[in-house]
Short mmCIF file of C-alpha atoms in Angstrom, two decimals:
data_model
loop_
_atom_site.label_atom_id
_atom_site.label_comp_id
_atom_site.label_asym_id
_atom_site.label_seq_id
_atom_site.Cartn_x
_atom_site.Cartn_y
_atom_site.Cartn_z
CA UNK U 291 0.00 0.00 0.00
CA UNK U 292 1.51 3.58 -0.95
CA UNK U 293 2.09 5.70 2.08
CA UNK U 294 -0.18 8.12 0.78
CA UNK U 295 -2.95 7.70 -1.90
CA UNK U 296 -5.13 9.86 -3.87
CA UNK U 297 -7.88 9.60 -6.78
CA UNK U 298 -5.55 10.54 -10.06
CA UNK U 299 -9.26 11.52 -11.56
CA UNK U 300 -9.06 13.80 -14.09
CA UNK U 301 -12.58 15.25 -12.15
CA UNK U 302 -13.83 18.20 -14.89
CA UNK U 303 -16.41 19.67 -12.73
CA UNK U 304 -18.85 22.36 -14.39
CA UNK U 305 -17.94 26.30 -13.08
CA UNK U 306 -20.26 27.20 -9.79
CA UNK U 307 -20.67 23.13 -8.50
CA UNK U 308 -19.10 21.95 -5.46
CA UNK U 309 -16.37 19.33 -5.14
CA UNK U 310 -14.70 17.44 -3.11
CA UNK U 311 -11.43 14.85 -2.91
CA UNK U 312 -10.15 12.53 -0.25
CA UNK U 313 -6.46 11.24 0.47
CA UNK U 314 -5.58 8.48 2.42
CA UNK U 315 -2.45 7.68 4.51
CA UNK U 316 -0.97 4.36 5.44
CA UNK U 317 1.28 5.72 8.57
CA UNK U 318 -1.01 5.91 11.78
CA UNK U 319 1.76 8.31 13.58
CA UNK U 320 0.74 10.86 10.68
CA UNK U 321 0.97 14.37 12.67
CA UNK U 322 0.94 16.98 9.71
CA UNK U 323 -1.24 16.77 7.18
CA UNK U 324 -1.18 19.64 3.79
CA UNK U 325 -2.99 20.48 0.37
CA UNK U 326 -0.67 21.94 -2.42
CA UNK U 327 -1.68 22.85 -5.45
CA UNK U 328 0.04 22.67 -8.16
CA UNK U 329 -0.77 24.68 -12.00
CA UNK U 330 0.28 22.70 -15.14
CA UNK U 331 4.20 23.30 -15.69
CA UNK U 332 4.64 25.10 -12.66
CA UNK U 333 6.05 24.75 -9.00
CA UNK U 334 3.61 23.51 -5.93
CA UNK U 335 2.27 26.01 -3.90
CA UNK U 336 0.96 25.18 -0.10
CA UNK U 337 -2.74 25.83 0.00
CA UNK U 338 -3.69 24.93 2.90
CA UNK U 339 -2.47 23.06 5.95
CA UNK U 340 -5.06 20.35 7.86
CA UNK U 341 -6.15 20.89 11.37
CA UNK U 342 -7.30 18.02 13.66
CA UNK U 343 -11.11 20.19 14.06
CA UNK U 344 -11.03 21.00 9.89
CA UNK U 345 -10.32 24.44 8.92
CA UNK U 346 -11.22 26.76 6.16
CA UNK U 347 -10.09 29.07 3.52
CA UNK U 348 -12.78 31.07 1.66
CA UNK U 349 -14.35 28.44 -0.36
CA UNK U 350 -12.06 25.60 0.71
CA UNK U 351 -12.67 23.32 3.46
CA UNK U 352 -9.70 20.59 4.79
CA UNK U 353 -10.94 17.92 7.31
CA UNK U 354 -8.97 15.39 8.77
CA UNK U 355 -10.42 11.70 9.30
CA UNK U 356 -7.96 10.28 11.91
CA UNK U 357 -9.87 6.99 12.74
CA UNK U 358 -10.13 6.03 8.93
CA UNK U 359 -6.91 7.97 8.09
CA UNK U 360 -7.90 10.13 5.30
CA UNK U 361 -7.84 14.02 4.55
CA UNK U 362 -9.95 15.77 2.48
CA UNK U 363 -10.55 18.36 0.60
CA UNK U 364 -13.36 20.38 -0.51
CA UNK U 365 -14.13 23.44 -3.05
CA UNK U 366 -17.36 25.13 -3.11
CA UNK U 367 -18.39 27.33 -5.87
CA UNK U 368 -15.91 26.31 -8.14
CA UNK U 369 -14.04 28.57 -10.38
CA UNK U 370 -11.88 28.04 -13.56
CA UNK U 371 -9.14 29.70 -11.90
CA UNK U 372 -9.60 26.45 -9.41
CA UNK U 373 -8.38 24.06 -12.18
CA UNK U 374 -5.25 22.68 -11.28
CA UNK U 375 -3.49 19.60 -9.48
CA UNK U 376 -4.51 18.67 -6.15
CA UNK U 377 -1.24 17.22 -3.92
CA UNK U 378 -2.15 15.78 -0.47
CA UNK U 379 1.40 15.98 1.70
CA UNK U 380 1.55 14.01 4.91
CA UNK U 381 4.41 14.53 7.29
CA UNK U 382 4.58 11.32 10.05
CA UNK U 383 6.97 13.52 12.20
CA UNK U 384 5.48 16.22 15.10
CA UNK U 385 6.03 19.54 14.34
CA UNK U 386 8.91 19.60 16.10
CA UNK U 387 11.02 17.61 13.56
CA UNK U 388 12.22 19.17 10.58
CA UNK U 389 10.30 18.38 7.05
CA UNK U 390 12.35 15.70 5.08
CA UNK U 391 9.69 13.14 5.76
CA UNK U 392 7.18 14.92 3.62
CA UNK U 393 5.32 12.47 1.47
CA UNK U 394 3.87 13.40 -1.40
CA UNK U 395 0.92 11.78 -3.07
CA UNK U 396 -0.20 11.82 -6.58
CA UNK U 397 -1.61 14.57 -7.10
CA UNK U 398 -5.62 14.69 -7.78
CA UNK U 399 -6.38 16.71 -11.68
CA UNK U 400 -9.29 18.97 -11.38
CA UNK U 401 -10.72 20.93 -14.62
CA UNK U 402 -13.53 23.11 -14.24
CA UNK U 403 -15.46 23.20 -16.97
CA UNK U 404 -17.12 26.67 -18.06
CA UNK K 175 7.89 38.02 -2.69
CA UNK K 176 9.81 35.06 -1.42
CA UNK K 177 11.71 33.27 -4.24
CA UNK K 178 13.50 30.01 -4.66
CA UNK K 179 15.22 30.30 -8.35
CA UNK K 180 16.12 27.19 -10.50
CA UNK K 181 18.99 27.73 -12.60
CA UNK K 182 17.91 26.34 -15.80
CA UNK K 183 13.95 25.61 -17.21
CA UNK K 184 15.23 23.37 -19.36
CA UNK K 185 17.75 21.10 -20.18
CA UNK K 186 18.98 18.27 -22.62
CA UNK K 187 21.80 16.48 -21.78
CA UNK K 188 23.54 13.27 -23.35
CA UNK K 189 23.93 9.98 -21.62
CA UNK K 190 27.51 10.13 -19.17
CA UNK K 191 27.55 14.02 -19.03
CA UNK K 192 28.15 15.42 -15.38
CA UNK K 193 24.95 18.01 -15.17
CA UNK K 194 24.81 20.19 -12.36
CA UNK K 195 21.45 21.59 -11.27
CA UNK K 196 21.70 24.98 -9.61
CA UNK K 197 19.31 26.74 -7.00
CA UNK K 198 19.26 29.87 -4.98
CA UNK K 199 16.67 30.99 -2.12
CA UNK K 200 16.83 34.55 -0.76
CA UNK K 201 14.91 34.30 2.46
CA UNK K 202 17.88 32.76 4.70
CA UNK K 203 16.43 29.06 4.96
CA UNK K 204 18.06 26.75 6.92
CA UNK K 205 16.32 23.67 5.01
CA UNK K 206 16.56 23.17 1.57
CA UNK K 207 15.47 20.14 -0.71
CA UNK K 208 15.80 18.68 -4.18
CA UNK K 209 13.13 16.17 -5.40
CA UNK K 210 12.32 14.71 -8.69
CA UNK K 211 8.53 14.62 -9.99
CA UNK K 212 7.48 11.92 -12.40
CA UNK K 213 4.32 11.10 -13.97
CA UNK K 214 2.44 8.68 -11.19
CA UNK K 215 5.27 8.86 -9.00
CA UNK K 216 4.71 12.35 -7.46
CA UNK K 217 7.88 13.79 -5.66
CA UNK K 218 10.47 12.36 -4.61
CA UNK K 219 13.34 13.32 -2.34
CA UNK K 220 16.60 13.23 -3.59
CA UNK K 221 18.57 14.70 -0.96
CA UNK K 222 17.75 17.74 1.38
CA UNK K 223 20.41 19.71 3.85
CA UNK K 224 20.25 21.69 6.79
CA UNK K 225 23.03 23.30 6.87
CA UNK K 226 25.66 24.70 5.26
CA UNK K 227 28.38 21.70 4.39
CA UNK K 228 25.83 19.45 5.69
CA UNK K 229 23.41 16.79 3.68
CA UNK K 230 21.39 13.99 4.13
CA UNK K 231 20.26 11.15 1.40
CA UNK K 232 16.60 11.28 0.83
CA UNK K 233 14.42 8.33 -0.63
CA UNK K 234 16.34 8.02 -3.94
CA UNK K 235 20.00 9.85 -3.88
CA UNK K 236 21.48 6.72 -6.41
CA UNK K 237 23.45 8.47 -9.12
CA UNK K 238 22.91 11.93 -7.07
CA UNK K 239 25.58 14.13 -5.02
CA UNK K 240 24.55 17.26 -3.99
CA UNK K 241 26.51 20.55 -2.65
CA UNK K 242 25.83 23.17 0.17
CA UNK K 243 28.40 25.95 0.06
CA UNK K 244 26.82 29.03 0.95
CA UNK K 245 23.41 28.84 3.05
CA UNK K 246 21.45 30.29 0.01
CA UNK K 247 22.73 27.51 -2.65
CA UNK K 248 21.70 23.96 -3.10
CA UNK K 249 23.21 22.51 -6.10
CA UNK K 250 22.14 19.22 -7.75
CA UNK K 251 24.90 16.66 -9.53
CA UNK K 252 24.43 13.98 -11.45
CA UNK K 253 28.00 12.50 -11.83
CA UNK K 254 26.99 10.52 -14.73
CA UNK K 255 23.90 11.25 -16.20
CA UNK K 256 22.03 8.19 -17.53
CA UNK K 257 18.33 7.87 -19.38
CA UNK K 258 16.08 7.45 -16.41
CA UNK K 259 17.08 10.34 -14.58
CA UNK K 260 15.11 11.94 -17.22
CA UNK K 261 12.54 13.92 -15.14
CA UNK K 262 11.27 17.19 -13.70
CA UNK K 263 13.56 18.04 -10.42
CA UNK K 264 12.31 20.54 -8.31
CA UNK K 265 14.44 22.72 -5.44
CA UNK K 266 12.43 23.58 -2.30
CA UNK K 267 13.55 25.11 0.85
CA UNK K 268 11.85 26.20 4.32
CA UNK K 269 12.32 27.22 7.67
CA UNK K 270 14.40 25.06 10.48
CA UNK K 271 12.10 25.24 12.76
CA UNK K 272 8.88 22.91 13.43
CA UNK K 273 5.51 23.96 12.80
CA UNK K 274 7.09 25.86 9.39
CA UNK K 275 6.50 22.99 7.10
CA UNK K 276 5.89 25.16 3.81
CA UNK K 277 8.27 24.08 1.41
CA UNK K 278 8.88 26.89 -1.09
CA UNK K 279 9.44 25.61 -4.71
CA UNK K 280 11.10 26.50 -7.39
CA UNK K 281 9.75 26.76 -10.75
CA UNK K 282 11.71 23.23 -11.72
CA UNK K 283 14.09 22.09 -14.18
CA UNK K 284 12.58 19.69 -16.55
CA UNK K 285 16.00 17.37 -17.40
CA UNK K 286 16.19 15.06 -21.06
CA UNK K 287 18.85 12.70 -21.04
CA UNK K 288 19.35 11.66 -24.30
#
């Protein structure tokens, strides 16, 4: 099983609907738990990090599922500008340890469709 | 605006060149990281530092050596490049300290060995 696993989709989603991706983790010590996103060609970008009690960001919402180990990630009102590549990053140390442990997964394709 | 600058955006080298990979931050990291993307691989690390003179192997350093000079460069070598080290490598660097786990990225290097 890979340490961290997401839904390669493509998802094409029409402009204005709401959607939503999950990402699962293998290591039960998980502590950290991030959404990048990542434009095609270009660098990742954090979007946002994932709090134990979910957090949110405008029209993005992060929740984390500790008993069934998954993270997830959801857009409302969705906007062309919101097509991109979805990366779910878990780190298995506390915050106290530095960041080399960073796994990546996949990455999740999104196009919104006008 | 933060910036973590990749030498080169592209680059086509033949099979058994030495290649070097260059990359410059400007916001005084202490970390700093150089991964490889590949299609349904996601990122991998190659080898990350955390100090100046100092580095540590990362998932996949075969073939990889890597130098830390100054605290603001992170340079990539392959010794001897060979055909499946063909691949996007990106540079990243962030804060020491825990809780800081934003990696910035750079905007890559895609790498053909031919």
């Amino acid at each position: 099983r890979k340490e961290v696993e997401q839904d390669p989709g493509p998802f094409n989603v029409p402009e204005g609907a709401t959607v939503a991706f999950n990402c699962t983790y293998s290591n039960s010590a998980s502590q950290s738990f991030f959404w990048y996103r990542q434009d095609c060609r270009k660098e990742p970008k954090l979007l946002m990090s994932v709090y134990s009690s979910g957090n949110e960001d405008g029209r993005f919402t992060a929740q984390l599922n500790r008993a069934s180990q998954y993270i997830s990630l959801l857009i409302r009102d969705s906007k062309l500008s919101d097509s991109a590549t979805y990366l779910c990053v878990v780190n298995p140390l506390g915050s106290n340890f530095g960041n080399e442990k960073l796994t990546f997964g996949t990455g999740t394709r999104l196009t919104i469709i006008p | 605006d933060v910036k973590v600058t990749q030498s080169s955006r592209y680059l086509v080298k033949r099979t058994g060149e030495k290649v070097f990979l260059e990359c410059v931050q400007d916001m005084d990291h202490e970390n700093m990281f150089w991964y490889r993307q590949d299609p349904g691989l996601g990122l991998r690390l190659i080898y990350f530092s955390y100090d100046v003179k100092m580095k540590e192997k990362g998932d996949i350093p075969e073939g990889y050596s890597v130098s830390r000079e100054k605290k603001e460069r992170f340079s990539l070598i392959l010794e001897s490049a060979s055909t499946n080290q063909t691949s996007m490598y990106l540079c990243a660097s962030s804060f020491l300290q825990g809780g800081n786990e934003k990696l910035f990225f750079g905007s890559g290097t895609q790498l053909s060995v031919l």
